[in-house]
Short mmCIF file of C-alpha atoms in Angstrom, two decimals:
data_model
loop_
_atom_site.label_atom_id
_atom_site.label_comp_id
_atom_site.label_asym_id
_atom_site.label_seq_id
_atom_site.Cartn_x
_atom_site.Cartn_y
_atom_site.Cartn_z
CA UNK A 1 0.00 0.00 0.00
CA UNK A 2 2.83 2.36 0.81
CA UNK A 3 4.35 1.70 -2.63
CA UNK A 4 1.03 2.58 -4.30
CA UNK A 5 0.75 5.76 -2.25
CA UNK A 6 4.32 6.65 -3.11
CA UNK A 7 3.65 6.14 -6.83
CA UNK A 8 0.49 8.24 -6.65
CA UNK A 9 2.47 10.96 -4.89
CA UNK A 10 5.10 10.89 -7.62
CA UNK A 11 2.46 11.11 -10.34
CA UNK A 12 0.82 14.02 -8.58
CA UNK A 13 4.19 15.77 -8.32
CA UNK A 14 4.80 15.24 -12.04
CA UNK A 15 1.35 16.66 -12.86
CA UNK A 16 2.04 19.66 -10.64
CA UNK A 17 5.40 20.22 -12.30
CA UNK A 18 3.82 20.05 -15.75
CA UNK A 19 1.17 22.54 -14.65
CA UNK A 20 3.83 24.91 -13.32
CA UNK A 21 5.84 24.63 -16.54
CA UNK A 22 2.71 25.19 -18.63
CA UNK A 23 1.83 28.29 -16.65
CA UNK A 24 5.43 29.49 -16.77
CA UNK A 25 5.46 29.21 -20.54
CA UNK A 26 2.52 31.59 -20.63
CA UNK A 27 4.13 34.06 -18.30
CA UNK A 28 6.22 37.05 -19.26
CA UNK A 29 9.44 35.55 -17.95
CA UNK A 30 10.06 32.67 -20.36
CA UNK A 31 10.04 34.57 -23.68
CA UNK A 32 12.04 37.41 -22.15
CA UNK A 33 14.69 35.07 -20.78
CA UNK A 34 14.89 33.26 -24.11
CA UNK A 35 15.39 36.30 -26.32
CA UNK A 36 17.72 38.10 -23.92
CA UNK A 37 19.71 34.92 -23.43
CA UNK A 38 20.08 34.42 -27.18
CA UNK A 39 21.24 37.99 -27.71
CA UNK A 40 23.69 37.72 -24.82
CA UNK A 41 25.21 34.61 -26.41
CA UNK A 42 25.40 36.31 -29.79
CA UNK A 43 27.19 39.27 -28.21
CA UNK A 44 29.72 36.92 -26.67
CA UNK A 45 30.36 35.54 -30.17
CA UNK A 46 32.80 38.43 -30.58
CA UNK A 47 33.87 38.83 -26.96
CA UNK A 48 37.47 39.71 -27.84
CA UNK A 49 36.40 43.22 -28.83
CA UNK A 50 33.95 45.91 -27.86
CA UNK A 51 31.73 48.18 -29.88
CA UNK A 52 32.63 51.89 -30.11
CA UNK A 53 30.10 53.20 -27.57
CA UNK A 54 31.16 50.56 -25.08
CA UNK A 55 34.70 51.91 -25.14
CA UNK A 56 33.71 54.81 -22.92
CA UNK A 57 32.43 52.40 -20.28
CA UNK A 58 35.66 50.41 -20.22
CA UNK A 59 37.81 53.51 -19.80
CA UNK A 60 35.48 55.28 -17.37
CA UNK A 61 35.52 52.09 -15.31
CA UNK A 62 39.07 52.88 -14.22
CA UNK A 63 37.87 55.58 -11.83
CA UNK A 64 34.69 56.53 -9.96
CA UNK A 65 33.89 60.24 -10.31
CA UNK A 66 30.72 62.33 -10.25
CA UNK A 67 30.71 62.81 -14.02
CA UNK A 68 32.54 61.75 -17.15
CA UNK A 69 30.94 63.28 -20.23
CA UNK A 70 27.73 64.85 -21.51
CA UNK A 71 26.07 61.58 -20.44
CA UNK A 72 25.21 61.04 -16.75
CA UNK A 73 27.43 58.57 -14.89
CA UNK A 74 25.07 55.91 -13.50
CA UNK A 75 25.46 53.40 -16.33
CA UNK A 76 29.23 53.78 -16.11
CA UNK A 77 29.09 53.19 -12.35
CA UNK A 78 27.12 49.97 -12.84
CA UNK A 79 29.71 48.76 -15.33
CA UNK A 80 32.55 49.68 -12.97
CA UNK A 81 30.93 47.61 -10.23
CA UNK A 82 30.60 44.65 -12.58
CA UNK A 83 34.21 45.02 -13.76
CA UNK A 84 35.30 44.49 -10.16
CA UNK A 85 33.87 40.96 -10.28
CA UNK A 86 34.45 39.74 -13.85
CA UNK A 87 37.02 42.20 -15.18
CA UNK A 88 36.66 44.86 -17.88
CA UNK A 89 35.31 43.38 -21.07
CA UNK A 90 32.39 42.18 -23.14
CA UNK A 91 31.13 39.77 -20.46
CA UNK A 92 30.64 42.51 -17.89
CA UNK A 93 29.01 44.82 -20.42
CA UNK A 94 26.66 42.04 -21.54
CA UNK A 95 25.69 41.22 -17.96
CA UNK A 96 24.79 44.85 -17.24
CA UNK A 97 22.81 45.25 -20.46
CA UNK A 98 20.90 41.99 -20.03
CA UNK A 99 19.94 42.67 -16.41
CA UNK A 100 18.76 46.21 -17.21
CA UNK A 101 16.65 45.00 -20.13
CA UNK A 102 15.14 42.21 -18.02
CA UNK A 103 14.23 44.69 -15.27
CA UNK A 104 12.77 47.06 -17.88
CA UNK A 105 10.43 44.38 -19.20
CA UNK A 106 9.47 43.43 -15.64
CA UNK A 107 8.68 47.06 -14.79
CA UNK A 108 6.73 47.50 -18.00
CA UNK A 109 4.73 44.36 -17.31
CA UNK A 110 4.02 45.53 -13.76
CA UNK A 111 2.77 48.84 -15.14
CA UNK A 112 0.57 47.08 -17.68
CA UNK A 113 -0.89 44.78 -15.00
CA UNK A 114 -1.82 47.85 -12.96
CA UNK A 115 -3.37 49.57 -15.96
CA UNK A 116 -5.02 46.67 -17.83
CA UNK A 117 -7.43 44.40 -15.90
CA UNK A 118 -7.05 41.39 -18.22
CA UNK A 119 -3.76 39.67 -17.33
CA UNK A 120 -3.49 38.13 -20.82
CA UNK A 121 -3.84 41.51 -22.50
CA UNK A 122 -1.36 42.97 -20.02
CA UNK A 123 1.18 40.41 -21.25
CA UNK A 124 0.33 41.25 -24.85
CA UNK A 125 0.87 44.94 -24.12
CA UNK A 126 4.34 44.09 -22.83
CA UNK A 127 5.12 41.88 -25.83
CA UNK A 128 4.04 44.74 -28.08
CA UNK A 129 7.31 46.62 -27.62
CA UNK A 130 8.62 44.15 -30.22
CA UNK A 131 6.32 45.96 -32.67
CA UNK A 132 8.47 49.07 -32.25
CA UNK A 133 11.47 47.74 -34.21
CA UNK A 134 13.81 50.68 -33.68
CA UNK A 135 13.29 50.48 -29.92
CA UNK A 136 13.72 46.71 -29.64
CA UNK A 137 16.61 46.32 -32.07
CA UNK A 138 18.68 49.20 -30.75
CA UNK A 139 17.99 48.22 -27.13
CA UNK A 140 19.24 44.70 -27.75
CA UNK A 141 22.30 45.60 -29.76
CA UNK A 142 23.38 49.21 -29.55
CA UNK A 143 22.13 51.51 -26.80
CA UNK A 144 23.75 51.90 -23.38
CA UNK A 145 22.63 54.86 -21.25
CA UNK A 146 19.27 54.90 -23.03
CA UNK A 147 18.27 51.44 -21.86
CA UNK A 148 18.80 52.53 -18.26
CA UNK A 149 16.51 55.46 -19.08
CA UNK A 150 13.91 52.98 -20.36
CA UNK A 151 14.06 51.10 -17.06
CA UNK A 152 13.58 54.29 -15.04
CA UNK A 153 10.74 55.43 -17.32
CA UNK A 154 8.86 52.13 -17.03
CA UNK A 155 9.39 52.08 -13.25
CA UNK A 156 8.13 55.67 -12.93
CA UNK A 157 4.94 54.87 -14.82
CA UNK A 158 4.31 51.83 -12.66
CA UNK A 159 4.90 53.75 -9.41
CA UNK A 160 2.73 56.68 -10.49
CA UNK A 161 -0.08 54.26 -11.31
CA UNK A 162 0.26 52.69 -7.87
CA UNK A 163 0.30 56.08 -6.17
CA UNK A 164 -2.91 57.05 -7.97
CA UNK A 165 -4.55 53.75 -7.05
CA UNK A 166 -3.34 53.20 -3.50
CA UNK A 167 -1.43 56.29 -2.32
CA UNK A 168 1.04 54.26 -0.24
CA UNK A 169 4.10 55.89 1.27
CA UNK A 170 6.47 53.25 -0.08
CA UNK A 171 5.40 54.10 -3.62
CA UNK A 172 6.23 57.77 -3.05
CA UNK A 173 9.68 56.75 -1.83
CA UNK A 174 10.14 54.41 -4.78
CA UNK A 175 9.15 57.15 -7.21
CA UNK A 176 11.88 59.42 -5.84
CA UNK A 177 14.49 56.69 -6.39
CA UNK A 178 13.20 55.90 -9.89
CA UNK A 179 13.32 59.58 -10.88
CA UNK A 180 16.90 59.78 -9.61
CA UNK A 181 17.84 56.75 -11.71
CA UNK A 182 16.22 58.38 -14.73
CA UNK A 183 18.11 61.66 -14.43
CA UNK A 184 21.37 59.86 -13.66
CA UNK A 185 20.82 57.68 -16.72
CA UNK A 186 20.16 60.35 -19.34
CA UNK A 187 19.37 64.04 -19.13
CA UNK A 188 16.35 63.91 -21.44
CA UNK A 189 14.56 62.12 -18.60
CA UNK A 190 13.74 65.67 -17.47
CA UNK A 191 11.40 65.93 -20.47
CA UNK A 192 9.75 62.61 -19.58
CA UNK A 193 9.31 63.68 -15.95
CA UNK A 194 8.03 67.13 -16.90
CA UNK A 195 5.37 65.67 -19.19
CA UNK A 196 4.33 63.17 -16.50
CA UNK A 197 3.96 65.93 -13.89
CA UNK A 198 1.93 68.17 -16.21
CA UNK A 199 -0.35 65.30 -17.16
CA UNK A 200 -0.85 64.39 -13.50
CA UNK A 201 -1.77 67.88 -12.30
CA UNK A 202 -4.21 68.29 -15.20
CA UNK A 203 -6.50 65.59 -13.75
CA UNK A 204 -8.34 66.43 -10.51
CA UNK A 205 -8.34 62.78 -9.41
CA UNK A 206 -4.56 62.63 -9.70
CA UNK A 207 -3.77 66.17 -8.58
CA UNK A 208 -4.59 65.42 -4.95
CA UNK A 209 -2.01 62.63 -4.99
CA UNK A 210 0.60 64.96 -6.46
CA UNK A 211 -0.12 67.62 -3.83
CA UNK A 212 0.02 65.09 -0.98
CA UNK A 213 2.63 66.02 1.64
CA UNK A 214 4.33 62.68 1.07
CA UNK A 215 5.43 63.98 -2.31
CA UNK A 216 8.04 65.86 -0.27
CA UNK A 217 9.54 62.44 0.47
CA UNK A 218 9.75 61.82 -3.27
CA UNK A 219 11.49 65.13 -3.85
CA UNK A 220 13.80 64.59 -0.88
CA UNK A 221 14.94 61.13 -2.04
CA UNK A 222 15.46 62.48 -5.53
CA UNK A 223 17.57 65.45 -4.40
CA UNK A 224 19.70 63.40 -2.01
CA UNK A 225 20.59 60.96 -4.79
CA UNK A 226 21.27 63.45 -7.58
CA UNK A 227 22.70 66.49 -5.77
CA UNK A 228 26.40 65.52 -6.04
CA UNK A 229 26.09 65.05 -9.77
CA UNK A 230 24.05 68.23 -10.16
CA UNK A 231 26.87 70.12 -8.47
CA UNK A 232 29.34 68.53 -10.88
CA UNK A 233 27.10 69.62 -13.75
CA UNK A 234 27.06 73.16 -12.42
CA UNK A 235 30.86 73.24 -12.29
CA UNK A 236 31.06 72.10 -15.93
CA UNK A 237 27.87 73.74 -17.18
CA UNK A 238 29.38 75.52 -20.20
CA UNK A 239 31.05 72.43 -21.64
CA UNK A 240 27.97 70.28 -20.99
CA UNK A 241 25.73 72.88 -22.56
CA UNK A 242 27.87 73.09 -25.70
CA UNK A 243 28.11 69.30 -26.02
CA UNK A 244 24.36 68.89 -25.65
CA UNK A 245 23.64 71.62 -28.19
CA UNK A 246 25.74 69.74 -30.72
CA UNK A 247 23.38 66.79 -30.36
CA UNK A 248 20.35 68.80 -31.46
CA UNK A 249 22.01 70.46 -34.45
CA UNK A 250 23.37 68.21 -37.17
CA UNK A 251 23.46 71.13 -39.63
CA UNK A 252 25.43 73.49 -37.43
CA UNK A 253 28.04 73.99 -40.17
CA UNK A 254 25.37 74.96 -42.70
CA UNK A 255 24.11 78.52 -42.87
CA UNK A 256 20.36 78.08 -42.42
CA UNK A 257 17.74 80.46 -41.13
CA UNK A 258 15.56 79.83 -38.09
CA UNK A 259 12.52 78.73 -40.11
CA UNK A 260 14.51 76.29 -42.25
CA UNK A 261 16.11 74.69 -39.21
CA UNK A 262 12.78 74.51 -37.38
CA UNK A 263 11.07 72.93 -40.39
CA UNK A 264 13.78 70.27 -40.57
CA UNK A 265 13.47 69.54 -36.85
CA UNK A 266 9.67 69.29 -37.02
CA UNK A 267 9.92 67.00 -40.02
CA UNK A 268 12.20 64.66 -38.07
CA UNK A 269 9.91 64.72 -35.04
CA UNK A 270 6.77 63.92 -37.02
CA UNK A 271 8.41 61.33 -39.27
CA UNK A 272 10.11 59.53 -36.39
CA UNK A 273 6.89 59.61 -34.37
CA UNK A 274 5.00 57.93 -37.22
CA UNK A 275 7.73 55.36 -37.76
CA UNK A 276 7.84 54.61 -34.04
CA UNK A 277 4.13 54.47 -33.27
CA UNK A 278 2.73 53.53 -36.68
CA UNK A 279 3.54 49.79 -36.75
CA UNK A 280 2.04 49.03 -33.36
CA UNK A 281 -1.02 51.23 -33.94
CA UNK A 282 -1.69 49.51 -37.28
CA UNK A 283 -1.23 46.03 -35.81
CA UNK A 284 -3.62 46.68 -32.94
CA UNK A 285 -6.16 48.29 -35.26
CA UNK A 286 -6.25 45.07 -37.28
CA UNK A 287 -6.36 42.94 -34.14
CA UNK A 288 -9.36 44.79 -32.68
CA UNK A 289 -11.15 45.37 -36.00
CA UNK A 290 -13.81 42.72 -35.36
CA UNK A 291 -13.55 42.64 -31.56
CA UNK A 292 -16.75 42.30 -29.54
CA UNK A 293 -17.59 43.81 -26.16
CA UNK A 294 -16.79 41.52 -23.25
CA UNK A 295 -19.66 39.64 -21.62
CA UNK A 296 -19.87 42.13 -18.75
CA UNK A 297 -19.57 45.18 -21.02
CA UNK A 298 -22.87 46.30 -22.54
CA UNK A 299 -21.53 49.57 -23.88
CA UNK A 300 -18.21 51.25 -24.43
CA UNK A 301 -17.12 52.64 -21.12
CA UNK A 302 -15.16 55.82 -20.59
CA UNK A 303 -11.42 55.35 -20.00
CA UNK A 304 -10.50 55.13 -16.34
CA UNK A 305 -8.27 57.68 -14.65
CA UNK A 306 -5.04 55.78 -15.32
CA UNK A 307 -5.79 55.46 -19.02
CA UNK A 308 -6.64 59.16 -19.24
CA UNK A 309 -3.46 59.99 -17.34
CA UNK A 310 -1.37 57.98 -19.79
CA UNK A 311 -3.12 59.53 -22.78
CA UNK A 312 -2.52 63.05 -21.50
CA UNK A 313 1.10 62.15 -20.76
CA UNK A 314 1.68 61.07 -24.36
CA UNK A 315 -0.08 64.15 -25.73
CA UNK A 316 1.82 66.48 -23.40
CA UNK A 317 5.11 64.82 -24.33
CA UNK A 318 4.57 65.44 -28.02
CA UNK A 319 3.49 69.04 -27.44
CA UNK A 320 6.58 69.70 -25.30
CA UNK A 321 8.91 68.23 -27.94
CA UNK A 322 7.13 70.23 -30.62
CA UNK A 323 7.55 73.38 -28.51
CA UNK A 324 11.25 72.76 -27.87
CA UNK A 325 11.93 72.53 -31.58
CA UNK A 326 9.88 75.63 -32.42
CA UNK A 327 11.31 77.75 -29.60
CA UNK A 328 14.94 76.69 -29.99
CA UNK A 329 15.07 76.14 -33.73
CA UNK A 330 16.58 72.65 -33.44
CA UNK A 331 17.26 70.91 -36.74
CA UNK A 332 17.71 67.42 -35.32
CA UNK A 333 15.37 65.13 -33.46
CA UNK A 334 16.68 61.61 -33.07
CA UNK A 335 14.27 58.69 -32.93
CA UNK A 336 16.13 57.47 -29.85
CA UNK A 337 14.71 60.41 -27.89
CA UNK A 338 11.16 59.15 -28.53
CA UNK A 339 11.76 55.65 -27.20
CA UNK A 340 11.02 56.27 -23.48
CA UNK A 341 7.62 57.61 -24.54
CA UNK A 342 7.13 54.80 -27.06
CA UNK A 343 7.26 52.31 -24.18
CA UNK A 344 3.97 53.77 -22.94
CA UNK A 345 2.16 53.61 -26.29
CA UNK A 346 1.19 49.90 -26.25
CA UNK A 347 0.00 50.20 -22.65
CA UNK A 348 -2.28 53.09 -23.58
CA UNK A 349 -3.60 51.43 -26.75
CA UNK A 350 -4.43 48.19 -24.97
CA UNK A 351 -5.99 50.04 -22.03
CA UNK A 352 -8.22 51.97 -24.42
CA UNK A 353 -9.54 48.66 -25.78
CA UNK A 354 -9.76 46.79 -22.47
CA UNK A 355 -13.58 46.57 -22.75
CA UNK A 356 -13.30 44.60 -26.01
CA UNK A 357 -12.48 40.94 -26.60
CA UNK A 358 -10.66 40.22 -29.90
CA UNK A 359 -11.51 36.95 -31.57
CA UNK A 360 -9.18 33.96 -31.44
CA UNK A 361 -7.88 34.33 -34.99
CA UNK A 362 -6.99 38.00 -34.36
CA UNK A 363 -5.07 37.09 -31.21
CA UNK A 364 -3.21 34.35 -33.06
CA UNK A 365 -2.36 36.80 -35.81
CA UNK A 366 -1.03 39.30 -33.29
CA UNK A 367 1.15 36.68 -31.61
CA UNK A 368 2.36 35.47 -35.02
CA UNK A 369 3.54 39.00 -35.90
CA UNK A 370 5.29 39.38 -32.53
CA UNK A 371 7.01 35.99 -32.83
CA UNK A 372 8.00 36.64 -36.45
CA UNK A 373 9.61 39.96 -35.52
CA UNK A 374 11.43 38.42 -32.55
CA UNK A 375 12.77 35.62 -34.77
CA UNK A 376 13.81 38.12 -37.43
CA UNK A 377 15.83 40.03 -34.83
CA UNK A 378 17.57 36.82 -33.78
CA UNK A 379 18.26 35.69 -37.34
CA UNK A 380 19.54 39.11 -38.41
CA UNK A 381 21.82 39.39 -35.41
CA UNK A 382 23.09 35.85 -35.94
CA UNK A 383 24.00 36.60 -39.55
CA UNK A 384 25.57 39.90 -38.57
CA UNK A 385 27.76 38.48 -35.82
CA UNK A 386 28.76 35.51 -37.96
CA UNK A 387 29.53 37.06 -41.34
CA UNK A 388 29.65 40.85 -41.24
CA UNK A 389 31.68 41.93 -38.21
CA UNK A 390 35.10 41.56 -39.83
CA UNK A 391 34.61 44.28 -42.40
CA UNK A 392 37.34 46.90 -42.37
CA UNK A 393 35.61 49.67 -44.31
CA UNK A 394 35.58 51.85 -41.22
CA UNK A 395 38.14 53.06 -38.73
CA UNK A 396 37.12 50.48 -36.15
CA UNK A 397 35.79 47.12 -37.36
CA UNK A 398 33.66 45.40 -34.77
CA UNK A 399 35.34 42.02 -34.65
CA UNK A 400 38.85 42.91 -33.58
CA UNK A 401 41.38 40.99 -31.54
CA UNK A 402 43.95 42.98 -29.57
CA UNK A 403 45.56 40.01 -27.86
CA UNK A 404 48.58 40.01 -30.19
CA UNK A 405 49.28 43.70 -29.67
CA UNK A 406 48.72 43.23 -25.94
CA UNK A 407 51.42 40.55 -25.86
CA UNK A 408 53.76 42.79 -27.87
CA UNK A 409 53.28 45.71 -25.49
CA UNK A 410 53.71 43.47 -22.47
CA UNK A 411 56.97 42.10 -23.88
CA UNK A 412 58.40 45.64 -24.20
CA UNK A 413 56.73 47.53 -21.35
CA UNK A 414 55.47 44.95 -18.87
CA UNK A 415 51.90 44.15 -17.85
CA UNK A 416 51.13 47.51 -16.20
CA UNK A 417 52.27 50.28 -18.55
CA UNK A 418 50.85 53.77 -18.86
CA UNK A 419 49.10 53.88 -22.25
CA UNK A 420 48.44 57.27 -23.85
CA UNK A 421 45.99 57.60 -26.74
CA UNK A 422 43.35 59.83 -28.19
CA UNK A 423 41.18 57.06 -29.61
CA UNK A 424 38.79 55.54 -27.13
CA UNK A 425 38.37 52.33 -29.15
CA UNK A 426 42.13 51.73 -29.14
CA UNK A 427 42.46 52.54 -25.44
CA UNK A 428 39.49 50.42 -24.34
CA UNK A 429 40.51 47.35 -26.32
CA UNK A 430 44.03 47.61 -24.90
CA UNK A 431 42.57 47.88 -21.41
CA UNK A 432 40.72 44.63 -22.00
CA UNK A 433 43.87 42.68 -22.89
CA UNK A 434 46.06 44.50 -20.36
CA UNK A 435 43.77 44.90 -17.34
CA UNK A 436 46.61 46.15 -15.13
CA UNK A 437 47.49 48.95 -17.54
CA UNK A 438 46.46 52.55 -16.89
CA UNK A 439 44.93 53.92 -20.06
CA UNK A 440 44.73 57.71 -20.40
CA UNK A 441 42.61 58.93 -23.30
CA UNK A 442 42.15 62.60 -24.19
CA UNK A 443 39.01 62.02 -26.27
CA UNK A 444 36.64 63.70 -23.81
CA UNK A 445 36.32 67.33 -22.78
CA UNK A 446 35.11 66.61 -19.24
CA UNK A 447 37.14 63.67 -18.05
CA UNK A 448 40.75 62.61 -17.90
CA UNK A 449 42.39 59.93 -15.82
CA UNK A 450 45.57 61.33 -14.27
CA UNK A 451 48.71 59.56 -15.56
CA UNK A 452 50.82 57.68 -13.02
CA UNK A 453 54.06 55.73 -12.98
CA UNK A 454 55.09 53.06 -15.43
CA UNK A 455 56.65 52.71 -18.87
CA UNK A 456 54.88 55.06 -21.29
CA UNK A 457 53.25 53.54 -24.36
CA UNK A 458 51.68 55.67 -27.09
CA UNK A 459 49.09 53.83 -29.21
CA UNK A 460 47.04 54.93 -32.20
CA UNK A 461 45.17 53.74 -35.25
CA UNK A 462 47.25 54.60 -38.36
CA UNK A 463 44.06 55.13 -40.39
CA UNK A 464 43.16 58.17 -38.28
CA UNK A 465 46.41 59.88 -39.30
CA UNK A 466 46.15 58.87 -42.98
CA UNK A 467 48.52 55.97 -42.61
CA UNK A 468 51.47 58.04 -41.43
CA UNK A 469 54.04 56.06 -39.50
CA UNK A 470 55.21 58.92 -37.29
CA UNK A 471 53.91 59.29 -33.74
CA UNK A 472 50.86 61.64 -33.83
CA UNK A 473 52.11 63.96 -31.10
CA UNK A 474 49.46 66.61 -31.80
CA UNK A 475 46.75 64.11 -30.87
CA UNK A 476 48.05 63.73 -27.33
CA UNK A 477 48.97 67.33 -26.61
CA UNK A 478 47.34 67.04 -23.19
CA UNK A 479 50.06 64.63 -22.12
CA UNK A 480 53.06 66.59 -23.33
CA UNK A 481 54.09 67.41 -19.71
CA UNK A 482 54.95 63.74 -19.21
CA UNK A 483 55.60 62.74 -22.83
CA UNK A 484 57.00 65.78 -24.68
CA UNK A 485 57.29 65.47 -28.47
CA UNK A 486 60.56 63.89 -29.54
CA UNK A 487 62.05 62.04 -32.46
CA UNK A 488 61.11 58.36 -32.46
CA UNK A 489 62.94 56.21 -35.03
CA UNK A 490 60.76 54.16 -37.34
CA UNK A 491 62.21 50.91 -36.04
CA UNK A 492 60.82 51.78 -32.58
CA UNK A 493 57.27 51.96 -33.94
CA UNK A 494 55.40 48.71 -34.38
CA UNK A 495 52.14 48.00 -36.22
CA UNK A 496 50.23 44.91 -35.14
CA UNK A 497 47.19 43.55 -37.01
CA UNK A 498 43.96 43.54 -35.03
CA UNK A 499 41.93 42.17 -37.96
CA UNK A 500 43.64 39.62 -40.18
CA UNK A 501 43.76 40.18 -43.93
CA UNK A 502 41.34 37.97 -45.80
CA UNK A 503 38.67 38.06 -43.08
CA UNK A 504 36.57 40.60 -44.90
CA UNK A 505 39.06 43.06 -46.32
CA UNK A 506 42.56 44.37 -45.80
CA UNK A 507 44.35 43.92 -42.49
CA UNK A 508 43.53 46.53 -39.86
CA UNK A 509 46.40 47.48 -37.59
CA UNK A 510 47.16 49.48 -34.48
CA UNK A 511 50.54 51.16 -34.00
CA UNK A 512 52.38 51.70 -30.76
CA UNK A 513 55.73 52.78 -29.43
CA UNK A 514 57.30 52.54 -26.00
CA UNK A 515 59.08 55.75 -25.11
CA UNK A 516 62.69 54.97 -24.22
CA UNK A 517 63.71 55.65 -20.63
CA UNK A 518 60.13 56.18 -19.46
CA UNK A 519 59.53 55.17 -15.90
CA UNK A 520 57.81 57.27 -13.27
CA UNK A 521 56.09 60.21 -15.03
CA UNK A 522 56.35 63.76 -13.88
CA UNK A 523 53.44 65.65 -12.36
CA UNK A 524 50.26 65.03 -14.32
CA UNK A 525 47.24 67.25 -15.00
CA UNK A 526 44.53 67.10 -12.37
CA UNK A 527 41.45 65.02 -13.10
CA UNK A 528 37.91 65.17 -11.80
CA UNK A 529 37.55 64.03 -8.22
CA UNK A 530 34.51 62.40 -6.71
#
């Protein structure tokens, strides 16, 4: 009898496990883990090198300061923390990206569950970000600081929804932290936050939550977390202002009048808005074309307060961006700047239709489109990382291998030299293969790591100086106090291939020289201090 009972218990356990797995497959976690895992593996397919924008993170990771560039420092800090455990390189960068994206989807799903009563449609709203190709593709493969902004934006929406619904103190505290993450991720979060505040105060039901005394806790948490960086910004306000202005004017060298520049900026805003929102709006219009009211819905109900809040937020956001272009005469509006707002679009569209029930064939069609797009991303990335990363038609091909040049430098200058360069890609890749080296790069206006002792190595990409063999002293003028210009014989300059010939084009090389007699450098320029 005990054997029979034991067998029945085992069978029941197996049934329970199958039920759990079946439910898990329907949850948000499984598809997210699958696609993020695949993209993480594809990124590690060329782990010997880093992409250009990742170079900043490798080099900034050498020092913790309150600011590095025209981008806020939080993403760099997260990478620095990860470097301490797994070392500077593609693995650490991939871990940070994957975790941030996973948390973004989780936050977005939490927001959709708060906004949309039907749990299935809440999942669909989360899946719908795949229908915004520029957002999904760039998030998975290209963006850095922006994806941290997406996380903060999704978290803010979720916390605001919870504050409106429940008004709990912990949500006010969480909102302050999420806003701090947003501003420390990317400065255009201020636009997102401004639109959210204006939308909230425009609704009487929400205004009382905004004017609650506990909002002082939100502001207090926010100010405590961002004040050190805001002070750093104030100290470097002119440089930051100039760098940011360059981002909104791609035609700054062209003599154009105010109206011409404004027209170009508005064209980019409208076109990018249509390209961003159009695919998902069209897909959902087809999905709900023949939808019927749910059994408990006898007539179309008015949108609830959260849906109206989200709709006003999206409208206010567009009006504010429109106004910024008209007032300032910007001639550039990058699609990337729309992506934090695009995250909210599927939530709003699904919430607007929450009283309707699409038929089974429409739901299957929607899921088929989502799955097809997800598979196309995977296939495209697989082909790209397998066949097209060795091309040398640019200054910095993606699939590069600096291990040979690292061994050559180590043979002449040891494992912990002082490397001077102007090119962040060169410096970061050398830092990966020589983790004990101190790499000083004068690429940025706002940050410089102070040089310290060790043999001095100067490294550069010959393509950037039109193939000249001589040391490009003018490119490292900042470091002349410790490495003054001097004659370096040609035999002391070495060029090492970082991309082999025949792997997609001509061989790409990096040149370096070890300055004779270099040991402990003289006094170095001061750098930013935390």
